[in-house]
Short mmCIF file of C-alpha atoms and ligand atoms in Angstrom, two decimals:
data_model
loop_
_atom_site.label_atom_id
_atom_site.label_comp_id
_atom_site.label_asym_id
_atom_site.label_seq_id
_atom_site.Cartn_x
_atom_site.Cartn_y
_atom_site.Cartn_z
CA UNK L 1 -20.43 0.54 -6.74
CA UNK L 2 -18.63 -2.48 -6.76
CA UNK L 3 -17.26 -3.97 -9.91
CA UNK L 4 -16.41 -7.43 -10.31
CA UNK L 5 -13.59 -8.42 -12.95
CA UNK L 6 -13.84 -10.59 -15.73
CA UNK L 7 -11.44 -13.94 -16.32
CA UNK L 8 -9.71 -11.62 -18.74
CA UNK L 9 -9.43 -8.70 -16.42
CA UNK L 10 -7.90 -10.79 -13.49
CA UNK L 11 -5.42 -12.17 -15.79
CA UNK L 12 -4.36 -8.84 -16.97
CA UNK L 13 -4.22 -7.79 -13.27
CA UNK L 14 -2.18 -10.82 -12.39
CA UNK L 15 0.53 -10.14 -15.10
CA UNK L 16 0.55 -6.51 -14.04
CA UNK L 17 0.70 -7.22 -10.42
CA UNK L 18 3.62 -9.50 -10.76
CA UNK L 19 5.54 -6.95 -12.93
CA UNK L 20 4.97 -4.57 -10.21
CA UNK L 21 6.23 -7.05 -7.48
CA UNK L 22 9.24 -7.60 -9.50
CA UNK L 23 9.55 -3.80 -9.77
CA UNK L 24 9.19 -3.57 -5.87
CA UNK L 25 11.98 -6.23 -5.51
CA UNK L 26 14.33 -3.87 -7.75
CA UNK L 27 13.54 -0.73 -5.57
CA UNK L 28 14.27 -2.65 -2.30
CA UNK L 29 17.86 -2.97 -3.62
CA UNK L 30 18.70 0.90 -3.68
CA UNK L 31 17.39 1.16 -0.65
CA UNK L 32 20.40 1.87 1.14
CA UNK L 33 21.74 4.51 3.59
CA UNK L 34 22.79 7.68 1.52
CA UNK L 35 20.14 7.29 -1.13
CA UNK L 36 17.57 9.98 -1.57
CA UNK L 37 13.92 8.99 -2.40
CA UNK L 38 14.05 10.96 -5.79
CA UNK L 39 16.28 8.64 -7.33
CA UNK L 40 13.88 5.55 -6.10
CA UNK L 41 11.17 7.34 -7.99
CA UNK L 42 13.12 7.56 -10.98
CA UNK L 43 14.04 3.82 -10.96
CA UNK L 44 10.41 3.14 -10.29
CA UNK L 45 9.33 5.62 -12.94
CA UNK L 46 11.69 3.76 -15.49
CA UNK L 47 11.00 0.09 -14.60
CA UNK L 48 7.15 0.80 -15.20
CA UNK L 49 7.70 2.39 -18.72
CA UNK L 50 10.07 -0.46 -19.56
CA UNK L 51 7.26 -3.03 -18.51
CA UNK L 52 4.97 -1.25 -20.75
CA UNK L 53 2.86 0.28 -17.87
CA UNK L 54 1.96 3.63 -16.67
CA UNK L 55 2.88 4.91 -12.97
CA UNK L 56 -0.98 5.66 -12.25
CA UNK L 57 0.03 8.00 -8.82
CA UNK L 58 1.57 10.81 -11.32
CA UNK L 59 -0.96 13.63 -11.44
CA UNK L 60 -3.54 11.67 -9.32
CA UNK L 61 -6.03 14.12 -7.17
CA UNK L 62 -7.25 17.55 -7.42
CA UNK L 63 -5.98 19.72 -10.48
CA UNK L 64 -4.71 21.98 -7.64
CA UNK L 65 -2.33 19.71 -6.19
CA UNK L 66 -1.79 16.33 -8.25
CA UNK L 67 0.42 13.93 -6.92
CA UNK L 68 3.72 14.85 -8.41
CA UNK L 69 5.24 11.41 -8.52
CA UNK L 70 5.11 7.72 -9.52
CA UNK L 71 5.99 6.76 -6.03
CA UNK L 72 5.31 7.66 -2.55
CA UNK L 73 8.36 7.49 -0.48
CA UNK L 74 7.35 7.89 3.07
CA UNK L 75 9.83 7.57 6.09
CA UNK L 76 9.98 6.98 9.92
CA UNK L 77 7.02 8.80 11.29
CA UNK L 78 5.45 9.41 7.77
CA UNK L 79 2.75 7.06 7.31
CA UNK L 80 2.17 7.26 3.60
CA UNK L 81 1.97 9.62 0.69
CA UNK L 82 5.45 11.23 1.16
CA UNK L 83 6.63 13.15 -1.72
CA UNK L 84 10.17 11.94 -3.51
CA UNK L 85 12.89 14.67 -3.34
CA UNK L 86 16.32 15.15 -3.98
CA UNK L 87 17.66 16.41 -0.60
CA UNK L 88 15.45 13.54 1.54
CA UNK L 89 18.29 11.20 2.10
CA UNK L 90 17.74 8.07 3.53
CA UNK L 91 19.91 7.20 7.12
CA UNK L 92 20.73 3.99 8.59
CA UNK L 93 17.83 2.89 10.84
CA UNK L 94 15.26 4.54 8.77
CA UNK L 95 12.02 2.55 7.99
CA UNK L 96 11.21 3.35 4.15
CA UNK L 97 7.90 2.92 2.71
CA UNK L 98 7.36 2.65 -0.89
CA UNK L 99 3.67 2.60 -2.46
CA UNK L 100 3.26 2.06 -6.35
CA UNK L 101 0.55 1.93 -8.55
CA UNK L 102 0.50 0.64 -12.25
CA UNK L 103 -1.74 0.72 -15.05
CA UNK L 104 -0.92 -2.09 -17.33
CA UNK L 105 -2.98 -3.37 -20.21
CA UNK L 106 -5.60 -1.17 -18.90
CA UNK L 107 -6.06 -2.79 -15.60
CA UNK L 108 -4.43 -1.58 -12.08
CA UNK L 109 -2.66 -3.04 -9.57
CA UNK L 110 -1.39 -1.17 -6.39
CA UNK L 111 1.15 -2.22 -3.58
CA UNK L 112 3.24 -1.34 -0.85
CA UNK L 113 6.38 -2.45 1.33
CA UNK L 114 8.11 -1.06 4.37
CA UNK L 115 11.89 -1.74 4.07
CA UNK L 116 14.78 -1.45 6.57
CA UNK L 117 17.61 0.78 5.83
CA UNK L 118 20.66 -0.52 7.02
CA UNK L 119 20.32 -1.74 10.54
CA UNK L 120 16.94 -0.78 12.29
CA UNK L 121 16.00 -0.81 15.89
CA UNK L 122 14.29 -3.75 17.64
CA UNK L 123 11.07 -1.84 18.01
CA UNK L 124 11.28 -0.48 14.27
CA UNK L 125 11.64 -4.24 13.37
CA UNK L 126 8.85 -5.52 15.62
CA UNK L 127 6.34 -2.86 14.08
CA UNK L 128 7.53 -3.95 10.45
CA UNK L 129 7.17 -7.59 11.20
CA UNK L 130 3.90 -7.15 13.16
CA UNK L 131 2.44 -5.05 9.97
CA UNK L 132 3.42 -7.31 7.86
CA UNK L 133 1.91 -10.32 9.88
CA UNK L 134 -1.40 -7.94 10.35
CA UNK L 135 -1.72 -7.70 6.34
CA UNK L 136 -1.24 -11.92 6.27
CA UNK L 137 -3.82 -12.40 9.14
CA UNK L 138 -6.29 -10.21 7.13
CA UNK L 139 -5.63 -11.79 3.87
CA UNK L 140 -6.64 -14.97 5.29
CA UNK L 141 -10.13 -13.56 6.05
CA UNK L 142 -10.71 -13.17 2.28
CA UNK L 143 -13.22 -15.66 0.92
CA UNK L 144 -16.40 -15.76 -1.17
CA UNK L 145 -19.00 -15.40 1.05
CA UNK L 146 -17.01 -14.05 3.95
CA UNK L 147 -17.84 -10.56 5.78
CA UNK L 148 -15.17 -7.88 4.91
CA UNK L 149 -15.51 -6.60 8.43
CA UNK L 150 -13.71 -9.69 9.43
CA UNK L 151 -10.80 -8.73 7.34
CA UNK L 152 -10.75 -5.13 9.84
CA UNK L 153 -11.28 -7.41 12.92
CA UNK L 154 -8.40 -9.56 12.10
CA UNK L 155 -5.76 -6.52 11.22
CA UNK L 156 -6.62 -4.58 14.25
CA UNK L 157 -6.51 -7.24 16.61
CA UNK L 158 -3.02 -8.37 15.17
CA UNK L 159 -1.97 -4.89 15.83
CA UNK L 160 -3.30 -4.26 19.43
CA UNK L 161 -1.94 -7.98 20.35
CA UNK L 162 1.72 -6.04 20.12
CA UNK L 163 0.54 -2.63 21.55
CA UNK L 164 0.24 -0.73 18.30
CA UNK L 165 -2.73 1.28 16.67
CA UNK L 166 -4.29 1.19 13.48
CA UNK L 167 -4.34 4.20 11.30
CA UNK L 168 -8.23 5.38 10.83
CA UNK L 169 -8.15 8.24 8.71
CA UNK L 170 -7.02 6.01 5.73
CA UNK L 171 -8.38 2.85 4.36
CA UNK L 172 -7.99 0.13 1.89
CA UNK L 173 -9.81 0.16 -1.30
CA UNK L 174 -11.20 -1.69 -4.52
CA UNK L 175 -8.79 -1.68 -7.28
CA UNK L 176 -8.69 -2.55 -10.86
CA UNK L 177 -10.12 -0.16 -13.55
CA UNK L 178 -9.52 2.53 -11.06
CA UNK L 179 -6.96 3.44 -8.57
CA UNK L 180 -9.63 3.82 -5.89
CA UNK L 181 -12.99 1.91 -6.32
CA UNK L 182 -15.51 0.61 -3.83
CA UNK L 183 -15.54 -0.65 -1.46
CA UNK L 184 -13.56 1.09 1.30
CA UNK L 185 -11.81 -1.09 3.50
CA UNK L 186 -10.74 -0.20 6.92
CA UNK L 187 -8.17 -2.10 8.83
CA UNK L 188 -10.22 -2.05 11.97
CA UNK L 189 -13.44 -2.85 13.11
CA UNK L 190 -15.56 -0.26 11.94
CA UNK L 191 -19.65 0.77 12.01
CA UNK L 192 -19.46 0.33 7.92
CA UNK L 193 -22.26 -1.05 6.26
CA UNK L 194 -21.42 -4.96 5.74
CA UNK L 195 -19.92 -6.33 2.55
CA UNK L 196 -19.98 -9.99 1.53
CA UNK L 197 -17.50 -10.77 -0.76
CA UNK L 198 -17.86 -12.39 -4.07
CA UNK L 199 -15.75 -13.94 -6.72
CA UNK L 200 -13.79 -11.61 -9.06
CA UNK L 201 -13.82 -8.72 -6.28
CA UNK L 202 -10.06 -7.07 -6.50
CA UNK L 203 -9.14 -5.36 -3.57
CA UNK L 204 -6.13 -3.24 -2.09
CA UNK L 205 -5.74 -4.25 1.17
CA UNK L 206 -3.13 -2.03 3.00
CA UNK L 207 -2.85 -1.66 7.04
CA UNK L 208 -0.79 1.45 8.29
CA UNK L 209 0.27 0.61 11.74
CA UNK L 210 1.33 3.14 14.18
CA UNK L 211 4.00 2.38 17.11
CA UNK L 212 2.08 4.94 18.96
CA UNK L 213 -1.34 6.47 18.37
CA UNK L 214 -3.49 6.09 15.95
CA UNK L 215 -3.88 10.19 15.39
CA UNK L 216 -2.59 11.32 12.24
CA UNK L 217 -1.53 14.76 10.69
CA UNK L 218 -1.22 15.95 7.22
CA UNK L 219 1.94 17.76 6.21
CA UNK L 220 2.62 21.39 4.43
CA UNK L 221 2.70 19.77 0.82
CA UNK L 222 -0.73 18.99 1.28
CA UNK L 223 -0.05 15.10 0.83
CA UNK L 224 2.29 13.39 3.65
CA UNK L 225 0.41 11.72 6.32
CA UNK L 226 2.64 11.72 9.48
CA UNK L 227 1.82 10.25 12.91
CA UNK L 228 0.40 12.93 15.05
CA UNK L 229 3.05 11.84 17.97
CA UNK L 230 6.27 12.08 15.88
CA UNK L 231 6.50 7.97 16.51
CA UNK L 232 7.14 5.22 13.53
CA UNK L 233 4.75 3.89 11.17
CA UNK L 234 4.80 0.84 8.89
CA UNK L 235 2.88 0.03 5.80
CA UNK L 236 2.03 -3.32 3.64
CA UNK L 237 -0.03 -3.40 0.68
CA UNK L 238 -1.20 -6.17 -1.52
CA UNK L 239 -3.80 -6.39 -4.78
CA UNK L 240 -5.74 -9.58 -4.08
CA UNK L 241 -8.49 -11.37 -5.95
CA UNK L 242 -11.39 -13.08 -4.23
CA UNK L 243 -11.30 -16.48 -6.05
CA UNK L 244 -13.65 -19.40 -5.88
CA UNK L 245 -11.19 -21.66 -3.96
CA UNK L 246 -10.39 -18.27 -1.51
CA UNK L 247 -7.82 -15.59 -2.36
CA UNK L 248 -4.55 -14.83 -4.50
CA UNK L 249 -2.59 -12.20 -3.92
CA UNK L 250 -1.47 -10.56 -7.48
CA UNK L 251 1.20 -8.51 -6.36
CA UNK L 252 3.43 -11.33 -4.75
CA UNK L 253 6.10 -12.92 -6.77
N1 LIG B 301 -1.83 3.25 -2.44
C1 LIG B 301 -2.14 4.64 -1.91
C2 LIG B 301 -3.74 4.50 -1.96
O1 LIG B 301 -3.94 3.87 -2.33
C3 LIG B 301 -1.45 5.45 -2.88
C4 LIG B 301 -2.13 6.55 -3.40
S1 LIG B 301 -1.10 7.82 -3.91
C5 LIG B 301 -1.91 8.77 -5.05
O2 LIG B 301 -4.09 5.80 -1.70
F1 LIG B 301 -0.88 9.51 -5.24
F2 LIG B 301 -2.10 8.20 -5.86
F3 LIG B 301 -2.87 9.21 -4.20
CO1 LIG B 302 -3.89 1.66 -2.29
#
């Protein structure tokens, strides 16, 4: 069931989303060669609590292997859900993906960015730029009465035009009262039952784009998704709301 949010709930998500955007900007400042990913998590956690929020990823998932951190920090061939670790050192040239979700005044927003560490290769830069553009192209399709399948088509054609592939094993999602609400939002043309967008739907749109094939593997920790071929992957995510006049991006400052 897709939960339509009230004006009040959207206002709270807007407030939380703006704070989350600010947190992400602060995290970007410490993503430099020599930094470890646990340090990024520590700062994220502190900033979330300072702003009166709670880190919603902490403890998420199955009781036997709950997610242990406030953010996901995934490097290079890792796609998403990388677990922060003090021994994981960021190197010059790395693609660093940070994903963070915050509950603020009862409502959740979710976002992710890919950061370059120092100077990166032109192929890595092209993947980063393309993934960001694919998210933007996808967001342009979002409006009242639009078909959700048009979002996936837009993202996929944007990625394919550059010779890249779209991850199929993970999808975007409704967000707000819970981290993961209906609908599921594939970043590719899928055979899923069509969904027509309505005012007040809040969506976490999150294309994951691979330099090589779309195939993924899950690492030993049971969380980290990585590319099967070991090639690079990039990820951008924003929480958006379908409005009367189109779409509003809640997590961009
Ligand atoms: N943005 C990701 C998602 O929507 C991050 C989830 S991490 C988790 O799936 F630990 F909370 F699962
Ligand atoms: Co998400």
